[in-house]
Short mmCIF file of C-alpha atoms in Angstrom, two decimals:
data_model
loop_
_atom_site.label_atom_id
_atom_site.label_comp_id
_atom_site.label_asym_id
_atom_site.label_seq_id
_atom_site.Cartn_x
_atom_site.Cartn_y
_atom_site.Cartn_z
CA MET A 520 169.59 136.20 75.95
CA SER A 521 168.85 138.06 79.17
CA SER A 522 166.79 141.18 78.56
CA PHE A 523 163.11 141.97 78.13
CA GLN A 524 163.82 142.57 74.44
CA ASP A 525 164.85 138.91 74.21
CA VAL A 526 161.57 137.88 75.81
CA GLN A 527 159.81 140.04 73.21
CA THR A 528 161.62 138.14 70.44
CA PHE A 529 160.51 134.87 72.02
CA VAL A 530 156.91 136.06 72.23
CA ARG A 531 156.83 137.00 68.55
CA ALA A 532 158.10 133.52 67.68
CA VAL A 533 155.59 131.58 69.79
CA ARG A 534 152.66 133.76 68.69
CA THR A 535 153.36 132.98 65.04
CA ALA A 536 154.29 129.32 65.53
CA PRO A 537 152.11 127.22 63.20
CA SER A 538 152.06 124.09 65.39
CA LEU A 539 152.54 122.90 68.95
CA THR A 540 155.76 121.25 67.81
CA ASP A 541 157.06 124.63 66.66
CA ILE A 542 156.13 126.21 69.98
CA GLY A 543 158.13 123.46 71.68
CA LEU A 544 161.14 124.12 69.48
CA VAL A 545 161.03 127.86 70.22
CA LEU A 546 160.71 127.15 73.94
CA LYS A 547 163.60 124.71 73.79
CA ASP A 548 165.87 127.35 72.24
CA ALA A 549 164.80 129.92 74.85
CA THR A 550 165.37 127.39 77.64
CA ARG A 551 169.00 127.00 76.61
CA ALA A 552 169.48 130.71 75.97
CA PHE A 553 168.35 131.52 79.51
CA GLN A 554 170.79 128.93 80.92
CA PHE A 555 168.33 126.15 81.82
CA ASP A 556 168.88 122.55 80.70
CA HIS A 557 165.35 121.26 80.09
CA PHE A 558 161.72 122.38 79.98
CA ALA A 559 158.28 120.83 80.32
CA LEU A 560 154.92 122.42 79.48
CA ALA A 561 151.80 120.50 80.42
CA GLN A 562 148.07 120.95 80.84
CA ARG A 563 146.19 119.36 83.72
CA ILE A 564 142.62 118.11 83.45
CA ASN A 565 139.99 116.98 85.97
CA ALA A 566 142.50 116.26 88.69
CA PRO A 567 145.91 117.67 89.63
CA ASP A 568 147.63 114.36 88.84
CA ARG A 569 146.26 113.98 85.29
CA LEU A 570 147.87 115.50 82.23
CA GLY A 571 145.89 117.08 79.42
CA PRO A 572 146.43 116.91 75.65
CA VAL A 573 148.94 119.77 75.53
CA ARG A 574 152.34 118.41 76.50
CA LEU A 575 155.65 119.79 75.29
CA THR A 576 158.98 118.76 76.76
CA ASP A 577 162.59 117.95 76.04
CA PHE A 578 163.01 115.78 79.15
CA PRO A 579 165.00 112.56 78.52
CA ASP A 580 163.00 110.17 76.33
CA HIS A 581 163.24 107.23 78.74
CA TRP A 582 161.67 109.36 81.48
CA VAL A 583 158.85 110.75 79.34
CA ASP A 584 158.00 107.46 77.61
CA ASN A 585 157.32 105.68 80.91
CA LEU A 586 155.83 108.54 82.90
CA VAL A 587 152.14 108.36 81.98
CA PRO A 588 151.84 104.64 81.05
CA SER A 589 153.44 103.59 84.34
CA GLY A 590 151.13 105.79 86.38
CA ARG A 591 154.09 107.53 88.00
CA VAL A 592 152.60 110.91 87.16
CA ALA A 593 150.18 110.38 90.07
CA ASP A 594 153.16 110.56 92.44
CA ASP A 595 154.57 113.79 90.97
CA PRO A 596 154.63 116.33 93.83
CA VAL A 597 155.27 119.19 91.39
CA LEU A 598 151.83 118.69 89.84
CA LEU A 599 150.21 118.60 93.26
CA ALA A 600 152.12 121.68 94.45
CA CYS A 601 150.75 123.63 91.48
CA GLU A 602 147.28 123.14 92.95
CA ARG A 603 148.42 124.85 96.13
CA SER A 604 150.58 127.64 94.75
CA VAL A 605 149.86 130.54 92.41
CA THR A 606 153.47 131.72 92.41
CA PRO A 607 156.55 130.03 90.90
CA PHE A 608 158.57 127.73 93.12
CA ALA A 609 161.85 125.84 93.10
CA TRP A 610 161.62 122.08 93.50
CA SER A 611 163.96 122.28 96.48
CA ARG A 612 161.16 124.17 98.27
CA LEU A 613 158.42 121.61 97.63
CA ASP A 614 158.29 120.57 101.27
CA SER A 615 157.38 124.15 102.24
CA ILE A 616 154.31 123.98 99.97
CA MET A 617 152.99 120.53 100.87
CA PRO A 618 153.95 117.51 102.97
CA LEU A 619 155.94 115.03 100.91
CA SER A 620 155.02 111.37 101.23
CA SER A 621 157.46 108.52 100.70
CA ARG A 622 156.03 108.10 97.17
CA HIS A 623 156.64 111.78 96.41
CA LYS A 624 160.21 111.57 97.66
CA ALA A 625 160.81 108.39 95.65
CA TYR A 626 159.48 110.13 92.54
CA MET A 627 161.90 113.06 92.97
CA THR A 628 164.78 110.65 93.59
CA GLN A 629 163.96 108.90 90.32
CA ALA A 630 163.75 112.27 88.54
CA ARG A 631 167.22 113.20 89.78
CA ALA A 632 168.54 109.85 88.56
CA ALA A 633 167.03 110.65 85.15
CA GLY A 634 168.99 113.94 85.04
CA LEU A 635 166.24 116.25 86.35
CA ALA A 636 167.85 117.46 89.54
CA GLU A 637 166.38 120.89 90.28
CA GLY A 638 163.54 122.80 88.70
CA TYR A 639 161.67 126.09 88.70
CA THR A 640 157.97 125.61 88.06
CA VAL A 641 155.47 128.29 87.05
CA PRO A 642 151.86 127.27 87.88
CA ILE A 643 149.28 128.60 85.43
CA HIS A 644 145.62 128.82 86.33
CA VAL A 645 143.15 129.56 83.52
CA PRO A 646 139.57 130.32 84.61
CA CYS A 647 136.97 127.73 83.56
CA GLN A 648 139.60 125.78 81.62
CA ALA A 649 142.36 123.28 82.22
CA SER A 650 145.21 124.81 84.13
CA GLY A 651 148.82 123.91 83.63
CA LEU A 652 152.45 124.48 84.40
CA VAL A 653 155.79 125.12 82.80
CA SER A 654 158.97 123.86 84.44
CA PHE A 655 162.54 124.85 83.68
CA VAL A 656 164.95 122.22 84.92
CA MET A 657 168.63 121.84 85.70
CA ALA A 658 170.82 118.75 85.37
CA GLN A 659 172.65 117.27 88.34
CA GLY A 660 175.20 119.63 89.86
CA ARG A 661 173.84 122.80 88.22
CA GLU A 662 172.05 125.50 90.18
CA LEU A 663 169.07 127.47 88.95
CA PRO A 664 170.24 130.64 87.13
CA SER A 665 168.81 133.25 89.50
CA ASP A 666 169.15 136.07 86.96
CA SER A 667 166.91 134.18 84.53
CA LEU A 668 164.04 133.44 86.92
CA PRO A 669 162.05 136.66 86.29
CA ALA A 670 162.25 136.09 82.52
CA ALA A 671 161.28 132.44 83.02
CA GLN A 672 157.88 133.52 84.36
CA TYR A 673 157.16 135.42 81.13
CA LEU A 674 158.49 132.60 78.95
CA ALA A 675 156.24 130.14 80.77
CA CYS A 676 153.07 132.24 80.64
CA PHE A 677 153.50 133.25 77.00
CA ALA A 678 154.33 129.72 75.85
CA PHE A 679 151.38 128.21 77.69
CA GLU A 680 148.95 130.86 76.44
CA ALA A 681 150.18 130.42 72.87
CA ALA A 682 149.85 126.63 73.11
CA ARG A 683 146.41 126.89 74.70
CA ARG A 684 145.10 129.23 72.02
CA LEU A 685 146.61 127.21 69.18
CA LYS A 686 145.04 124.02 70.55
CA LEU A 687 141.63 125.73 70.64
CA GLN A 688 142.06 126.91 67.04
CA LEU A 689 143.07 123.44 65.87
CA GLU A 690 139.87 122.12 67.45
CA GLY A 691 137.85 124.76 65.59
CA ASN A 692 137.24 126.92 68.65
CA ASP A 693 138.25 130.55 68.88
CA PRO A 694 139.56 131.70 72.27
CA PRO A 695 136.87 133.67 74.11
CA GLU A 696 137.15 137.42 73.89
CA GLY A 697 138.97 138.82 76.87
CA PRO A 698 137.48 141.33 79.29
CA LYS A 699 138.08 145.03 78.79
CA LEU A 700 140.14 146.81 81.41
CA THR A 701 139.44 150.38 82.43
CA GLN A 702 141.95 153.08 81.59
CA ARG A 703 143.01 153.36 85.23
CA GLN A 704 143.53 149.60 85.43
CA LEU A 705 145.64 149.76 82.28
CA ASP A 706 147.65 152.70 83.64
CA CYS A 707 148.48 150.71 86.76
CA LEU A 708 149.17 147.53 84.79
CA VAL A 709 151.62 149.27 82.45
CA LEU A 710 153.68 150.48 85.39
CA ALA A 711 153.46 147.12 87.15
CA ALA A 712 154.73 145.47 83.95
CA ARG A 713 157.70 147.85 84.04
CA GLY A 714 158.54 146.60 87.51
CA LYS A 715 157.21 149.56 89.46
CA SER A 716 156.00 148.99 93.01
CA ASN A 717 152.51 150.03 93.99
CA TRP A 718 153.96 153.02 95.83
CA VAL A 719 156.05 154.22 92.85
CA ALA A 720 153.17 153.66 90.43
CA GLY A 721 150.95 155.66 92.76
CA GLN A 722 153.40 158.55 92.83
CA LEU A 723 153.51 158.61 89.04
CA LEU A 724 149.74 158.43 88.68
CA GLY A 725 148.79 160.69 91.59
CA LEU A 726 147.27 157.78 93.52
CA SER A 727 148.01 156.02 96.77
CA GLY A 728 149.82 152.69 96.69
CA GLY A 729 146.70 151.08 98.13
CA THR A 730 144.56 152.42 95.30
CA VAL A 731 147.01 151.06 92.71
CA HIS A 732 146.79 147.68 94.43
CA LYS A 733 142.97 147.78 94.24
CA TYR A 734 143.04 148.60 90.51
CA LEU A 735 145.42 145.72 89.81
CA GLU A 736 143.42 143.27 91.91
CA ALA A 737 140.25 144.31 90.07
CA ALA A 738 142.01 143.72 86.73
CA LYS A 739 143.19 140.28 87.88
CA THR A 740 139.63 139.45 88.91
CA ARG A 741 138.31 140.46 85.48
CA TYR A 742 140.74 138.08 83.81
CA GLY A 743 140.47 135.42 86.49
CA VAL A 744 144.25 135.20 86.91
CA ALA A 745 146.29 134.85 90.06
CA THR A 746 149.48 136.78 89.33
CA ARG A 747 150.53 140.06 87.75
CA THR A 748 152.69 138.23 85.24
CA GLU A 749 149.67 136.26 83.98
CA LEU A 750 147.68 139.50 83.85
CA VAL A 751 150.34 141.21 81.74
CA VAL A 752 150.54 138.21 79.39
CA ARG A 753 146.79 137.99 78.87
CA ALA A 754 146.51 141.76 78.28
CA LEU A 755 149.35 141.60 75.75
CA PHE A 756 147.75 138.68 73.92
CA ASP A 757 144.41 140.49 73.81
CA GLY A 758 145.99 143.67 72.46
CA GLN A 759 145.14 145.84 75.45
CA LEU A 760 148.84 146.29 76.10
CA SER A 761 151.70 146.48 73.61
CA PHE A 762 155.37 145.88 74.16
CA ALA A 763 155.90 149.58 73.54
CA ASP A 764 153.70 150.21 76.59
CA VAL A 765 155.63 147.73 78.68
CA MET A 766 159.09 148.85 77.60
CA GLY A 767 158.21 152.52 78.06
CA ASP A 768 160.73 155.27 78.53
CA SER A 769 162.88 154.76 81.59
CA ARG A 770 163.94 158.39 81.53
CA ARG A 771 160.31 159.47 81.77
CA ASP A 772 158.96 157.15 84.44
CA GLY A 773 162.04 156.65 86.57
#
């Protein structure tokens, strides 16, 4: 599994999953298919070091079972780094995001001893709601699969959005209706989703790269998201974009 079509297959599975457990099983299969060893999806509430009710993971049982009851989650620097970063990061770069205390370093040493040696974490920030993260993790001696990192961002955002919406439905609450993007915002978003730079998108649309940037920033503001990946995911979930839009015709748009 390595192409955008494979991400599309994953999205169809998580969108139709009848339970959080099923979402976890789909994410576990995708984690292995994209050459990662483990995953963790978690919500955060009230404070960056507290976990919310949505938690899905295939981390080793002995690690998970003692994490929250022991209070060790308060020392997790990955959770704290998510408060400071809107873009994905490798665990090996944590010290470039925040200063690591002796407790943080001890926590990461214990994680490595538990078989969680290196990770790639995607922070997710949902406006007016609990934010979260999805981590894809490697066992000791295995490097992050660099070719899978772009896909991992989509896997993370789609899985978290599916879990968030399903949790709301189970509680008897429908997800709020998303904002409507203008046609120009959608035009720019489609090309951004296809991997086009602002300059290339501008050439295709008869706009300057700066104008494309402004349209995309305005769309992100409407949704209250921090990254283009989150913007694409939310627009796909709300039906403003389709996978046909995103896949496009490479012969037509270069």
